[in-house]
Structures are given as C-alpha cells and as structure tokens.
Tab-separated table of C-alpha atoms in Angstrom:
chain	number	residue	atom	x	y	z
A	1	MET	CA	-55.107	42.244	93.018
A	2	LYS	CA	-55.962	39.028	95.287
A	3	LYS	CA	-59.994	40.697	95.264
A	4	SER	CA	-60.205	41.011	91.236
A	5	VAL	CA	-58.509	37.616	90.432
A	6	ILE	CA	-61.546	36.354	93.129
A	7	ALA	CA	-64.050	38.352	90.960
A	8	CYS	CA	-63.568	36.919	88.331
A	9	LEU	CA	-63.092	33.215	88.758
A	10	LEU	CA	-66.835	33.428	90.745
A	11	LEU	CA	-67.880	34.964	87.759
A	12	ALA	CA	-66.921	32.567	85.496
A	13	VAL	CA	-68.597	30.285	88.007
A	14	THR	CA	-71.607	32.050	87.668
A	15	VAL	CA	-72.279	32.407	84.185
A	16	LEU	CA	-70.827	28.580	83.641
A	17	SER	CA	-73.129	26.822	86.516
A	18	THR	CA	-76.240	29.321	85.374
A	19	GLY	CA	-75.500	28.299	81.337
A	20	CYS	CA	-75.733	24.977	82.395
A	21	GLY	CA	-78.643	24.798	85.121
A	22	SER	CA	-80.815	26.559	82.791
A	23	GLN	CA	-80.008	24.583	79.473
A	24	LYS	CA	-83.056	23.293	77.760
A	25	LYS	CA	-82.818	19.708	76.021
A	26	ALA	CA	-83.129	19.529	72.319
A	27	ASP	CA	-86.852	18.836	70.743
A	28	PRO	CA	-86.769	16.504	69.199
A	29	ILE	CA	-86.938	16.473	65.397
A	30	GLU	CA	-90.367	15.957	63.687
A	31	SER	CA	-91.066	14.378	60.732
A	32	THR	CA	-92.302	16.370	57.932
A	33	HIS	CA	-93.322	13.000	55.943
A	34	ASP	CA	-96.650	12.264	56.825
A	35	GLU	CA	-97.796	9.336	58.522
A	36	THR	CA	-100.023	8.008	55.850
A	37	ASP	CA	-97.804	9.335	53.056
A	38	ILE	CA	-95.610	6.366	54.131
A	39	GLU	CA	-98.537	3.843	53.997
A	40	ASP	CA	-99.862	5.157	50.395
A	41	GLU	CA	-95.942	5.889	49.188
A	42	THR	CA	-98.004	8.190	46.451
A	43	VAL	CA	-95.507	10.663	45.373
A	44	GLU	CA	-96.425	14.151	43.570
A	45	ILE	CA	-95.480	15.270	39.967
A	46	SER	CA	-96.066	17.439	38.303
A	47	SER	CA	-98.171	18.180	35.081
A	48	ASP	CA	-98.727	20.894	32.855
A	49	ASP	CA	-101.985	21.183	34.294
A	50	GLY	CA	-100.727	21.544	38.037
A	51	THR	CA	-99.447	18.215	40.172
A	52	SER	CA	-101.272	15.152	40.599
A	53	ASP	CA	-100.667	11.911	42.877
A	54	VAL	CA	-99.754	8.654	41.366
A	55	GLU	CA	-100.269	5.465	43.699
A	56	THR	CA	-97.064	3.708	44.276
A	57	SER	CA	-98.303	1.487	46.675
A	58	SER	CA	-100.331	-1.571	45.175
A	59	SER	CA	-98.469	-4.325	43.945
A	60	ASN	CA	-97.809	-4.470	40.322
A	61	VAL	CA	-100.122	-6.316	38.703
A	62	ASN	CA	-97.580	-7.576	36.031
A	63	HIS	CA	-94.431	-7.577	38.326
A	64	GLY	CA	-93.140	-4.682	37.552
A	65	TYR	CA	-91.013	-6.434	34.006
A	66	SER	CA	-90.882	-4.604	30.427
A	67	ILE	CA	-91.877	-6.612	27.468
A	68	THR	CA	-88.373	-6.293	26.549
A	69	VAL	CA	-86.973	-9.314	28.297
A	70	ARG	CA	-88.658	-11.254	25.365
A	71	THR	CA	-86.388	-9.978	22.850
A	72	GLU	CA	-86.687	-12.978	20.750
A	73	PRO	CA	-90.381	-13.944	20.356
A	74	ASP	CA	-91.462	-17.807	21.138
A	75	PRO	CA	-92.034	-19.715	18.090
A	76	LYS	CA	-95.542	-19.561	19.668
A	77	GLU	CA	-96.017	-15.920	19.174
A	78	ILE	CA	-98.923	-14.499	17.054
A	79	LEU	CA	-98.657	-11.025	18.495
A	80	ARG	CA	-97.142	-8.597	20.414
A	81	SER	CA	-99.207	-5.320	21.443
A	82	ASP	CA	-98.657	-2.422	23.890
A	83	GLU	CA	-101.257	-2.680	25.461
A	84	VAL	CA	-101.073	-3.321	29.249
A	85	LEU	CA	-103.934	-5.648	30.442
A	86	HIS	CA	-104.808	-5.936	34.140
A	87	GLY	CA	-106.509	-9.359	35.022
A	88	GLU	CA	-108.238	-12.458	33.639
A	89	PHE	CA	-111.100	-10.588	32.055
A	90	GLU	CA	-109.241	-7.737	30.535
A	91	ALA	CA	-107.069	-10.939	28.778
A	92	SER	CA	-110.114	-13.162	28.365
A	93	ASP	CA	-110.862	-9.546	26.009
A	94	PHE	CA	-107.890	-9.444	24.648
A	95	LEU	CA	-106.782	-12.718	23.842
A	96	LEU	CA	-110.730	-12.911	21.897
A	97	ASP	CA	-110.286	-10.117	20.263
A	98	ASN	CA	-106.688	-10.524	18.717
A	99	ILE	CA	-106.655	-14.643	17.261
A	100	ASN	CA	-108.577	-15.591	13.580
A	101	TYR	CA	-110.792	-18.010	15.428
A	102	PRO	CA	-114.577	-19.538	13.309
A	103	GLU	CA	-116.827	-17.069	15.625
A	104	ASN	CA	-120.131	-19.352	14.072
A	105	GLU	CA	-118.262	-22.550	14.953
A	106	PRO	CA	-119.219	-23.837	18.959
A	107	TYR	CA	-115.560	-23.011	19.809
A	108	SER	CA	-115.205	-21.186	24.095
A	109	PHE	CA	-112.409	-20.442	25.844
A	110	SER	CA	-111.309	-21.056	29.623
A	111	ALA	CA	-108.456	-20.042	31.803
A	112	THR	CA	-106.795	-23.053	33.000
A	113	ALA	CA	-103.926	-21.177	35.136
A	114	SER	CA	-102.355	-17.939	35.804
A	115	SER	CA	-99.154	-16.715	37.945
A	116	VAL	CA	-101.546	-14.422	39.822
A	117	ASN	CA	-99.674	-16.055	43.026
A	118	ASP	CA	-97.084	-16.286	41.142
A	119	PRO	CA	-93.638	-13.705	41.831
A	120	GLY	CA	-92.473	-14.248	37.920
A	121	ALA	CA	-91.134	-12.492	35.658
A	122	TYR	CA	-94.166	-11.192	34.413
A	123	LEU	CA	-97.865	-12.051	34.409
A	124	TRP	CA	-99.063	-14.932	32.420
A	125	TYR	CA	-103.067	-16.321	31.772
A	126	ASP	CA	-102.968	-19.580	30.083
A	127	PHE	CA	-106.622	-20.394	28.279
A	128	THR	CA	-107.930	-23.758	27.158
A	129	VAL	CA	-110.123	-23.563	23.893
A	130	PHE	CA	-113.002	-25.577	23.995
A	131	TYR	CA	-115.672	-27.900	21.254
A	132	ASN	CA	-119.049	-27.757	22.153
A	133	ASN	CA	-117.884	-27.730	25.501
A	134	ILE	CA	-115.858	-30.315	25.005
A	135	PRO	CA	-112.088	-29.778	26.651
A	136	ILE	CA	-109.053	-30.089	23.325
A	137	GLU	CA	-105.965	-30.753	24.180
A	138	GLY	CA	-102.350	-29.167	22.949
A	139	SER	CA	-105.299	-26.193	22.636
A	140	GLU	CA	-103.479	-23.931	24.799
A	141	PHE	CA	-103.542	-19.631	24.349
A	142	THR	CA	-100.864	-18.126	26.559
A	143	VAL	CA	-101.918	-14.286	27.230
A	144	ILE	CA	-98.504	-12.986	28.924
A	145	THR	CA	-98.849	-9.138	30.114
A	146	PHE	CA	-95.703	-7.244	31.288
A	147	ASN	CA	-95.852	-2.933	32.692
A	148	ASP	CA	-95.850	-1.749	29.082
A	149	GLY	CA	-97.296	-3.904	27.118
A	150	THR	CA	-98.902	-8.234	25.870
A	151	ILE	CA	-97.934	-10.945	23.728
A	152	ILE	CA	-100.192	-13.582	22.576
A	153	GLU	CA	-98.277	-17.058	22.317
A	154	GLY	CA	-100.764	-20.088	20.372
A	155	ASP	CA	-101.380	-21.694	17.605
A	156	GLU	CA	-104.012	-20.192	15.286
A	157	GLY	CA	-103.523	-23.508	13.164
A	158	LEU	CA	-106.024	-25.224	15.932
A	159	PHE	CA	-108.697	-23.752	14.206
A	160	ARG	CA	-108.789	-24.696	10.874
A	161	ALA	CA	-108.402	-28.467	12.454
A	162	ILE	CA	-111.995	-30.499	12.121
A	163	PRO	CA	-113.383	-31.842	15.983
A	164	ALA	CA	-113.869	-35.454	14.449
A	165	ASP	CA	-117.600	-36.664	14.231
A	166	LEU	CA	-118.094	-38.358	17.398
A	167	SER	CA	-120.867	-40.658	15.345
A	168	GLY	CA	-118.230	-42.751	14.909
A	169	ILE	CA	-116.271	-42.668	18.130
A	170	LYS	CA	-116.404	-46.854	19.603
A	171	THR	CA	-117.281	-46.747	23.147
A	172	PRO	CA	-114.431	-46.885	26.016
A	173	ASP	CA	-113.367	-51.123	26.247
A	174	GLU	CA	-113.514	-51.845	22.306
A	175	ILE	CA	-110.962	-48.735	21.923
A	176	LEU	CA	-109.211	-50.376	25.124
A	177	GLU	CA	-109.288	-54.170	23.498
A	178	VAL	CA	-108.250	-53.154	20.683
A	179	TYR	CA	-105.147	-51.282	20.788
A	180	ALA	CA	-104.040	-54.484	24.186
A	181	LYS	CA	-104.600	-56.947	21.070
A	182	GLN	CA	-102.629	-54.409	18.760
A	183	ASN	CA	-99.969	-53.653	21.068
A	184	ASN	CA	-99.511	-56.870	23.238
A	185	ASP	CA	-100.370	-55.159	26.281
A	186	ASP	CA	-102.547	-56.475	28.808
A	187	ARG	CA	-101.531	-53.947	31.599
A	188	ASP	CA	-104.975	-52.957	33.772
A	189	TYR	CA	-105.949	-49.793	32.551
A	190	LYS	CA	-108.200	-47.722	33.812
A	191	TYR	CA	-110.617	-45.138	32.019
A	192	GLN	CA	-109.939	-41.822	32.999
A	193	ASN	CA	-111.675	-39.161	30.883
A	194	ALA	CA	-112.646	-38.435	26.443
A	195	HIS	CA	-112.087	-34.904	25.238
A	196	TYR	CA	-110.533	-33.664	21.929
A	197	TYR	CA	-106.545	-33.595	21.224
A	198	TYR	CA	-105.079	-31.393	18.825
A	199	LYS	CA	-101.847	-32.497	16.201
A	200	ARG	CA	-100.104	-29.643	15.577
A	201	ARG	CA	-97.812	-31.960	12.757
A	202	SER	CA	-100.695	-33.594	10.866
A	203	GLY	CA	-103.042	-30.708	11.988
A	204	GLU	CA	-106.033	-33.223	12.817
A	205	CYS	CA	-108.368	-33.757	15.835
A	206	PRO	CA	-109.448	-36.497	16.878
A	207	TYR	CA	-111.623	-37.765	19.541
A	208	VAL	CA	-109.939	-38.741	22.678
A	209	TYR	CA	-110.048	-41.950	25.498
A	210	VAL	CA	-107.696	-41.517	28.416
A	211	TYR	CA	-106.457	-44.654	30.776
A	212	ARG	CA	-104.535	-45.096	33.750
A	213	TYR	CA	-102.441	-47.875	35.116
A	214	ASP	CA	-101.567	-48.231	38.818
A	215	CYS	CA	-99.400	-50.508	40.434
A	216	GLY	CA	-98.395	-48.395	42.361
A	217	LYS	CA	-95.051	-48.185	41.617
A	218	VAL	CA	-93.986	-44.884	39.819
A	219	LEU	CA	-91.563	-46.479	36.883
A	220	GLU	CA	-93.824	-48.458	36.245
A	221	ASN	CA	-97.106	-46.204	36.035
A	222	ILE	CA	-98.248	-45.669	32.932
A	223	THR	CA	-101.453	-43.031	30.935
A	224	LEU	CA	-102.579	-44.212	27.521
A	225	THR	CA	-103.643	-41.554	25.382
A	226	LEU	CA	-106.544	-43.464	22.257
A	227	ASN	CA	-107.985	-42.265	19.498
A	228	ALA	CA	-111.689	-43.167	20.313
A	229	GLU	CA	-112.751	-44.257	16.642
A	230	THR	CA	-109.520	-46.700	15.781
A	231	GLY	CA	-107.390	-47.003	18.627
A	232	GLU	CA	-104.231	-45.632	17.168
A	233	LEU	CA	-101.896	-44.505	20.635
A	234	LEU	CA	-101.324	-41.382	20.935
A	235	GLY	CA	-99.963	-40.768	24.407
A	236	TYR	CA	-97.757	-42.522	26.261
A	237	ARG	CA	-96.746	-41.377	29.224
A	238	PRO	CA	-94.824	-42.985	31.886
A	239	ASP	CA	-94.983	-40.940	35.444
A	240	ALA	CA	-91.398	-41.208	35.671
A	241	ILE	CA	-88.355	-42.432	33.949
A	242	ASP	CA	-85.132	-44.370	35.178
C-alpha cells in the first residue's frame, strides 16, 4: 500500500513537471488588418458586378455635412442643386452656369474668400463681381457646397443696375471738398481707393471714392465712402462703436 501511494505521488509530480517544463509561450496574435489598410482606410463594398474599393481617408472637401442642415432658404438664395463641387474652379463654373448675367457686358468674377482652411459645417466660396476690371462693392455671390448638394446665394438685381458712366466723375480732392462743406466735417481724410458701389434698395451702381481718417484712436477712426460724381455720403464706418 505504501509503495502504491509513493508511486502515485511520483507519477503526479512527473506529469506536473513535464507539463510545466514543456509548455510553450503563446505566440502573439497576428492582426489580419494590413497596416496599409489603416493608413488608407479603404473598405470593400459589394455591388452587382463585384466589389470595389472606397477611399475614406481623404478629408471630405465639404466637411461631411448634408445640405439638409440649411432647411430654411436664405433670402439671398438663388439656386439649390444636388450637384456636389470639389474646389474653386468647379464652384466658379457652377456659378457662371447658373446665374443670369449679361454675357455681352464686361463683367467678370473673382474668388475673394473661402472656407477651405476653416473646419466649418460646409465649404463656401465668395466671388466678387468686376465691371471693366473694377470691383463692385456689395456684389458678392457665395457658392456653398455640401456633401450632397450646392447652394448659390447673391443678388442678380446687380446686373440690372447700370454701372455709372465715369466721364462725369470728379477728382478725389474735389469730392472730399464737396462732402466737407455739406457736412461741416473738417477732419483730415486720406484718399484710399475707388470702385463701383451697388445700392440694393435703389438699384443704382455709382462709382465711389473711399477715404480714411486715422487719428490713432479706435473710437474716432472713420472710413468714408462718397459718390465720385456728387459727393453724396454712401458709407460712414467707424472702426469701433463705444
């Protein structure tokens, strides 16, 4: 009996020692997801004729928002389309193809601002209208493109407003003098630039001069916009309001 017990104990020890000594360390689990897939983030989708890769790594040029976020049309909305755009040139072509403007007149369009580098809700491009290569203030058209559609905003009434004849304009000094006398304003304004100015309410498009008064005090600095033919005050903008 004693011998059988000892034999059993020896057998148990042998089994345990053999199992522990010969046990292999588990191999690491190999991922079935290729590293290139992580970088490219491609996925397989099925279709009627097989499968195709869909790239999802490139950032969505429209920031991933649906056109449905704009449920209420803006008062300046001209067109709403399901066409999706990718870049300034497509936006420019889309604008020219979908607004009514006299192509026989010397109008041109230039992209002046965009949200390309701004991670906002959607991608937009602002286009300023030029007449005879002179910019028209207040003429901006905006192309807003989402991941499932595009909107154009602006005012086509601009093209019914005839830009002023430049033969009747006065010099910047003459116009500033007219304004100063009419408004009893003797501040030292400096001429800045000239361009057309679209007046939406009256449907006019006069040529204007812009002047600047800068005394070094934010609350007193002024930007003036004057009709280049009559001296009429069209814009009076302080740098800040107290």
